[in-house]
Structures are given as C-alpha cells and as structure tokens.
Short mmCIF file of C-alpha atoms and ligand atoms in Angstrom, two decimals:
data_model
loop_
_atom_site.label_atom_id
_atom_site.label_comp_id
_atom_site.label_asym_id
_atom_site.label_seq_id
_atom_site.Cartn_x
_atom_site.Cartn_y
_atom_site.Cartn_z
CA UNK A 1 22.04 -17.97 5.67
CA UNK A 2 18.39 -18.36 4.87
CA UNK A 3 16.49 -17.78 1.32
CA UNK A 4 14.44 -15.72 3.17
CA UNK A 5 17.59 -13.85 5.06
CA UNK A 6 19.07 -13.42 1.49
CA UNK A 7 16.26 -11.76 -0.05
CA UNK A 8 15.57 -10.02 2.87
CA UNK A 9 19.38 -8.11 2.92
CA UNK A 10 18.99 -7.79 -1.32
CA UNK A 11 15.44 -5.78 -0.43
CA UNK A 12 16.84 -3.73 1.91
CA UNK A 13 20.75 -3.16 0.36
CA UNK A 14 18.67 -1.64 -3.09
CA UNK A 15 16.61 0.15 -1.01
CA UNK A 16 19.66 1.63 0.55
CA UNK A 17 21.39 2.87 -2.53
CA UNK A 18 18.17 4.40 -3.73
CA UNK A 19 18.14 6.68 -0.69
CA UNK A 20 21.36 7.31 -0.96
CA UNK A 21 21.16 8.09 -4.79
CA UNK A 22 18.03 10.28 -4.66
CA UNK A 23 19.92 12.31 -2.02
CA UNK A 24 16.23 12.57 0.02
CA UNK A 25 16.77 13.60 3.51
CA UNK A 26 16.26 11.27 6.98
CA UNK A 27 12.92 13.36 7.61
CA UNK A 28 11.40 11.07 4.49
CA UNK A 29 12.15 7.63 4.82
CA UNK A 30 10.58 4.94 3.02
CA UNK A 31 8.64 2.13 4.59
CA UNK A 32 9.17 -1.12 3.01
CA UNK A 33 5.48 -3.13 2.78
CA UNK A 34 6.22 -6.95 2.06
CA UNK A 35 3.46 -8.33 0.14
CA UNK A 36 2.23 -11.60 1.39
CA UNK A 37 -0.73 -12.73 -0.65
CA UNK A 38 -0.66 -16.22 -1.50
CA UNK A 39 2.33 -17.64 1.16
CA UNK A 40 1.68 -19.58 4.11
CA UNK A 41 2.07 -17.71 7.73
CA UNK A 42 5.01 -19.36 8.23
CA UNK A 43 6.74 -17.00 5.56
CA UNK A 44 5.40 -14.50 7.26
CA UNK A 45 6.80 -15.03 10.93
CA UNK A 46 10.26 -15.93 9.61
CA UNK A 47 10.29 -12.32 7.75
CA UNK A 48 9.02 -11.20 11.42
CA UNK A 49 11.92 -12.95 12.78
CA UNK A 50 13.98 -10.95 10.39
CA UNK A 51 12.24 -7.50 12.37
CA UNK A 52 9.93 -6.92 8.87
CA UNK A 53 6.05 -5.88 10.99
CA UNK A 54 4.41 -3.72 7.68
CA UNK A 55 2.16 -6.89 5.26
CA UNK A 56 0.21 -6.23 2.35
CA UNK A 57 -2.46 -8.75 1.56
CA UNK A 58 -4.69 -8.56 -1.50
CA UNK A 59 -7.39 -11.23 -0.72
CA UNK A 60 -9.67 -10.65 2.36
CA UNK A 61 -10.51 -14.32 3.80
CA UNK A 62 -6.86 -15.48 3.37
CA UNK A 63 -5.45 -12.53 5.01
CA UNK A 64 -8.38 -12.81 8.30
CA UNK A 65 -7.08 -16.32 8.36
CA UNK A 66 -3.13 -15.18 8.78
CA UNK A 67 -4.74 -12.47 11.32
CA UNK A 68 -6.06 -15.54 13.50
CA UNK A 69 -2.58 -17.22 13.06
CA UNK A 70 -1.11 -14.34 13.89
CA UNK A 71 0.19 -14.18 18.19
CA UNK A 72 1.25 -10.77 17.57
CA UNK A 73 0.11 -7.46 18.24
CA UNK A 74 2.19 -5.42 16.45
CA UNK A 75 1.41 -6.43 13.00
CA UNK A 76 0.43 -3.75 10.77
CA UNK A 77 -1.61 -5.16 7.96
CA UNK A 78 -2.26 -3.38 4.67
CA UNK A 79 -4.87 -4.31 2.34
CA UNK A 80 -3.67 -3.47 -1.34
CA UNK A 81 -5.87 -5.81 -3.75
CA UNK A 82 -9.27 -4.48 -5.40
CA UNK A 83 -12.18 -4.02 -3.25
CA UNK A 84 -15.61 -5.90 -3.96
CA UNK A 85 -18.54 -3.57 -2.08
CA UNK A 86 -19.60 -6.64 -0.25
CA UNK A 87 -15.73 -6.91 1.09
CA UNK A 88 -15.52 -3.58 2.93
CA UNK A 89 -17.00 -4.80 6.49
CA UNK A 90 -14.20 -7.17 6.16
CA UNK A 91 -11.38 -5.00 5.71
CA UNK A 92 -12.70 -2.30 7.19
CA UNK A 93 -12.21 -3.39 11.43
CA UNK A 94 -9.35 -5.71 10.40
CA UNK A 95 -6.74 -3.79 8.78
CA UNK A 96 -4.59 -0.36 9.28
CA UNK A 97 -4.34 0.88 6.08
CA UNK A 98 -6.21 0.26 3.01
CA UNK A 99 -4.18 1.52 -0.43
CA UNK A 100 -7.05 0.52 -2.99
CA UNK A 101 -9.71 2.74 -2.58
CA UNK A 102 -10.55 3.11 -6.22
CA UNK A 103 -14.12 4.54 -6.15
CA UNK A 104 -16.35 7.00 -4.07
CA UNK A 105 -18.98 4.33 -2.59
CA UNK A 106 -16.08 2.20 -1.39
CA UNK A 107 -14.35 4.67 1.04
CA UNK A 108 -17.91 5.83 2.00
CA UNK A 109 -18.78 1.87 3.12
CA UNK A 110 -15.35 1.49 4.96
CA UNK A 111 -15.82 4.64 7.01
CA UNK A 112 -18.96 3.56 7.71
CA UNK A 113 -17.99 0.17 8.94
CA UNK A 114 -15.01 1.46 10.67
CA UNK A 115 -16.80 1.32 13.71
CA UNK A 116 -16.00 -1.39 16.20
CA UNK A 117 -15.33 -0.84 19.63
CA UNK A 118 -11.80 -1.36 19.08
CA UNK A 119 -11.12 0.68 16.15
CA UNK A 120 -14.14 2.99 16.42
CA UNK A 121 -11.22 5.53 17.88
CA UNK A 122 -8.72 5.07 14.98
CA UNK A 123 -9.30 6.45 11.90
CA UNK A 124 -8.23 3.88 9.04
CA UNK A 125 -5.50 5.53 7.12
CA UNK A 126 -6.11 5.38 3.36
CA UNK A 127 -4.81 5.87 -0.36
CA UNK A 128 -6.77 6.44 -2.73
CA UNK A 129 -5.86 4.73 -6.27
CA UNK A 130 -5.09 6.57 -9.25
CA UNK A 131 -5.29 5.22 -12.67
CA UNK A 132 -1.94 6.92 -13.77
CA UNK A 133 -1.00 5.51 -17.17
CA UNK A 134 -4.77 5.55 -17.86
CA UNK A 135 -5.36 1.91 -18.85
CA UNK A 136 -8.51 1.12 -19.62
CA UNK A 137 -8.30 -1.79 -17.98
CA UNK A 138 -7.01 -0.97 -14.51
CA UNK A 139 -8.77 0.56 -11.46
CA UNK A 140 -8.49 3.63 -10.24
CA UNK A 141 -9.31 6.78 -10.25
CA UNK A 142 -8.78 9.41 -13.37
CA UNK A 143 -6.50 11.93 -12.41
CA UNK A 144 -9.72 14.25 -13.43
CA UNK A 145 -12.18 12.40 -11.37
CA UNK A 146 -9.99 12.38 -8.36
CA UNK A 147 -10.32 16.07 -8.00
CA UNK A 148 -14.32 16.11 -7.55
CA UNK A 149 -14.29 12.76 -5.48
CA UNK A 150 -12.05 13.59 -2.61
CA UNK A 151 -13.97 16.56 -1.68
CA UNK A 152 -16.35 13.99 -0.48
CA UNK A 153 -13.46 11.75 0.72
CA UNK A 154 -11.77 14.17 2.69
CA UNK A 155 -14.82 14.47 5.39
CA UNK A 156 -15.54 10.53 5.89
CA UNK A 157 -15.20 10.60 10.00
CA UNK A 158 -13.59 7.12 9.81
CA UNK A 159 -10.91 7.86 7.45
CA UNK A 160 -7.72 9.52 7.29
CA UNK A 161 -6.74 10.20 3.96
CA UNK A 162 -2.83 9.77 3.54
CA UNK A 163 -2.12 9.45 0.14
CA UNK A 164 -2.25 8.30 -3.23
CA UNK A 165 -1.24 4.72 -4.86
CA UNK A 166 -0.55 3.78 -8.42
CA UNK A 167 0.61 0.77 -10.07
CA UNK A 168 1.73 2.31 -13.15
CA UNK A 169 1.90 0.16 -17.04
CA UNK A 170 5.27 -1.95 -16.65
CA UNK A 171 8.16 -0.77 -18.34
CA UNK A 172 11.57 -1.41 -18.37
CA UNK A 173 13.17 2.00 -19.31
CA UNK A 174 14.06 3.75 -16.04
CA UNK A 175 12.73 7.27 -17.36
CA UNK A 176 9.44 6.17 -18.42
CA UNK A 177 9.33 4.30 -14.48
CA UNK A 178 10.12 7.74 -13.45
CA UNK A 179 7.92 9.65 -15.34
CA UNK A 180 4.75 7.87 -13.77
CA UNK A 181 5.79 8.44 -10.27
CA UNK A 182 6.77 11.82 -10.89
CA UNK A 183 3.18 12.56 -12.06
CA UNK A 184 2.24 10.78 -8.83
CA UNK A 185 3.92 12.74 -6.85
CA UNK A 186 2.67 16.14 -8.73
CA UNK A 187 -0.74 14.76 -8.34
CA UNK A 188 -0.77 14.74 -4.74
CA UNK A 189 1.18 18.11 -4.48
CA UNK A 190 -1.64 19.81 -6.36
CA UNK A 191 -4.29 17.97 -4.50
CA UNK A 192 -2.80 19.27 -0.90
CA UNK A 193 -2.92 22.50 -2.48
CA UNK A 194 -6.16 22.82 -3.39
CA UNK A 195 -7.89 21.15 -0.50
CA UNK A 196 -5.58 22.27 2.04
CA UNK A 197 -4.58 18.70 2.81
CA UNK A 198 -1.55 17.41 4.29
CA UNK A 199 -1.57 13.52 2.38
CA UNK A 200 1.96 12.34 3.12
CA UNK A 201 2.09 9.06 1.67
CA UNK A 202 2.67 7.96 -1.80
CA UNK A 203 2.49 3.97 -2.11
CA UNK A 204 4.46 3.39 -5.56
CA UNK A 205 7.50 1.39 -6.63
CA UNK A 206 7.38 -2.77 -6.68
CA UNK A 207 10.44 -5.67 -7.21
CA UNK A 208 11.50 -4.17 -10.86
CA UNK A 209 10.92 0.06 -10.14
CA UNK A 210 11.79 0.66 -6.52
CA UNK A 211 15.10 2.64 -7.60
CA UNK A 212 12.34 4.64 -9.92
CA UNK A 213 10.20 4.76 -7.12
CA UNK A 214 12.53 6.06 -4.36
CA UNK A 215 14.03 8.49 -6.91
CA UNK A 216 10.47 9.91 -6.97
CA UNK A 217 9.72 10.10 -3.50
CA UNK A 218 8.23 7.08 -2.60
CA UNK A 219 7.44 6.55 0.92
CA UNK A 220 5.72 3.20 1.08
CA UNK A 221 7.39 0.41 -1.50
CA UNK A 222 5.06 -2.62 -2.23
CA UNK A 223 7.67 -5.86 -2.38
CA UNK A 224 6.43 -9.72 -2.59
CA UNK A 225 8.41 -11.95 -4.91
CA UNK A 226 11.23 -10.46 -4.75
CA UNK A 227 10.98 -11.61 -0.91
CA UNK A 228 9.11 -13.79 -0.78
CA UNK A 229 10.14 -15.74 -4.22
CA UNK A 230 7.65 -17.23 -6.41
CA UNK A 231 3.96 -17.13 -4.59
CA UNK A 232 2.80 -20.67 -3.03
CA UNK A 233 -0.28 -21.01 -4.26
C1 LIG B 301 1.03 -8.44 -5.68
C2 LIG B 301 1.19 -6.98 -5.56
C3 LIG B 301 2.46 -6.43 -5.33
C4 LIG B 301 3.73 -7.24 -5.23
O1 LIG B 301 4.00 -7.82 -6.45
P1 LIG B 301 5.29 -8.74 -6.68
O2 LIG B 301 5.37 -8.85 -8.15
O3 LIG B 301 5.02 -10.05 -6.03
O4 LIG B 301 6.46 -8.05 -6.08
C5 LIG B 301 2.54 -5.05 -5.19
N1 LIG B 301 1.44 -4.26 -5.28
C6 LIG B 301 0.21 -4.76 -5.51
C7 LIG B 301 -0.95 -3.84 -5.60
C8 LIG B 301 0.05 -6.14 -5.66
O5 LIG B 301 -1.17 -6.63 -5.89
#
C-alpha cells in the first residue's frame, strides 16, 4: 500500500471514531479539507486518485500554478492562508471558498472582484476568522469586533457567508482543545441569532485536535501533514 494510501485510511479511520464518539447525526457530516500548500501536484492527483476533491492552499501564485496543472473540473479549492489586499483579485475568481477573511476591507475587495463571467453567478462562500484564544499575534477577528463587522459582511452581493474559522493556541489537553471550539461554535450560534443568519459551517480542528474538533461540531477539518507528511518545500 502507498504512504499516501496509509495516511489517507489513518485520516479518515480517526475521523470515523470521532463521529461515532460525538454521537452527531448523518444530517452533519464533516468534510475533510486536505491542505496542500507547499507539495508538488503530483501529491495532489494521487490523493485524487484516492477520491479526496476538497484542497486548501495558503499561498496564491503556487496554488494558480496547481490550478493550471490541474485537468480536472471538479476540484474544489479553498484558500485558508492570510490575505494581503493586493491578493484578493487573485483569489477572488479562482477559488470556492475562502476561510481567512480576517478584516472588513478584505471581504469588501473579494466581493467586489468576484465578478468574472464565470463566477459572476456564484457567490464565493466564505468564513470569516475569529481570533478565539485572543493572541495578540494572530489574525482574526475579536469575538467583539465580529459583531459590528458582519452587519456589513452579511450584504456583500458576491459573498455567501457560511461560517466561522479559528485556529485556536495549541494545546495538548483535550478539554482546553474543546473549550476553544466550543466557544466557536457558541459564537456562531449567537451570531445566527442576532442577524437572522443561517452560517452552517465551522472550519476548526487540524492533525493533533480533530477528535476535539468533531466533538465540537466541526464540519470542515483542515488536514496537511498528517497526509501529506512533512511539506516539500
Ligand atoms: C497549514 C495549515 C493547516 C494544516 O496544517 P498541518 O500542520 O500541515 O496539518 C491547517 N490550517 C491552516 C490555516 C493552515 O495554514
């Protein structure tokens, strides 16, 4: 059997006895994204081999590169690395789904730019980033500022808002994992509520947290080394 094969089964046994353990029913499955920054298409089409079609790339030229490799149509690429203003008319026609959107101006440029022929029809779905463990290092939005920008967010024609994203401060203990996806989760309850919005998507959980994740209620799980192995350059 393959490396790739190998990981590929490991991925997607874990994943299995999550679901199972969190007792969450078939109506909420969770979407496995296989993060493929920095490996070489060919890693790519032998995970597409393997039936994988969801990719996450975090840098724009290398993943418009893989797009040109790419013979097939039924890719869905995910762009899940931070967002430079001058980037957005990049990723905005290129990709489905965008899970960084960390600041007002950059989900009003990708609407705006969301407006080729081909994609002028298709909203591109979204998360918007939250800052959960509030480092003040890390992008995102504070869960207070969240609540005054995606009134604005909400009415971008080019954009449909499906959910938050957080990549919470590592930890090791299983309830502290928990507790940052729980608040995640809370977050986007609340935010539905008051906006009447139906956000469906919560992009959280990585190699060492997907049980956390899934436990949670995870519904997109962000996976590269741990599929991938160690990236190639
Ligand atoms: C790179 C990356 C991942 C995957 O990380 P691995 O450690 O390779 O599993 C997940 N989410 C984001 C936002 C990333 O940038």
């Amino acid at each position: 059997m393959s490396m790739t094969r190998k990981r590929f089964d490991h991925i997607n046994q874990r994943i299995a006895e999550a679901m199972q353990n969190s007792q969450r029913s078939a109506d909420s499955p969770v979407t496995l994204l296989a993060v493929s920054k920095r490996h070489s298409w060919d890693k790519i089409q032998a995970l597409y081999e393997l039936g994988q079609r969801e990719f996450g790339e975090s840098y724009v030229q290398e993943a418009l590169e893989k797009m040109k490799q790419s013979p097939h149509k039924d890719i869905i690429w995910h762009f899940i690395g931070p967002i430079q203003s001058n980037k957005t008319k990049d990723i905005a026609p290129n990709f489905h789904w965008v899970h960084s959107v960390d600041r007002l101006k950059i989900a009003r440029r990708l609407s705006a730019q969301r407006t080729t022929h081909e994609t002028l029809s298709k909203p591109l779905n979204i998360c918007l980033q939250i800052n959960i463990s509030q480092e003040p290092q890390k992008s995102g939005f504070s869960t207070d500022e969240i609540f005054t920008a995606i009134a604005e967010i909400m009415t971008l024609p080019h954009l449909k808002l499906r959910g938050l994203m957080a990549i919470p401060k590592p930890s090791k203990a299983p309830a502290e994992q928990k507790l940052a996806f729980k608040q995640l989760r809370e977050l986007m309850q609340q935010l539905n509520q008051r906006f009447n919005l139906q956000m469906d998507t919560l992009s959280m959980g990585m190699s060492g947290d997907l049980e956390a994740a899934i436990a949670e209620g995870a519904s997109i799980i962000r996976i590269g080394t741990a599929l991938f192995g160690p990236r190639e350059y």
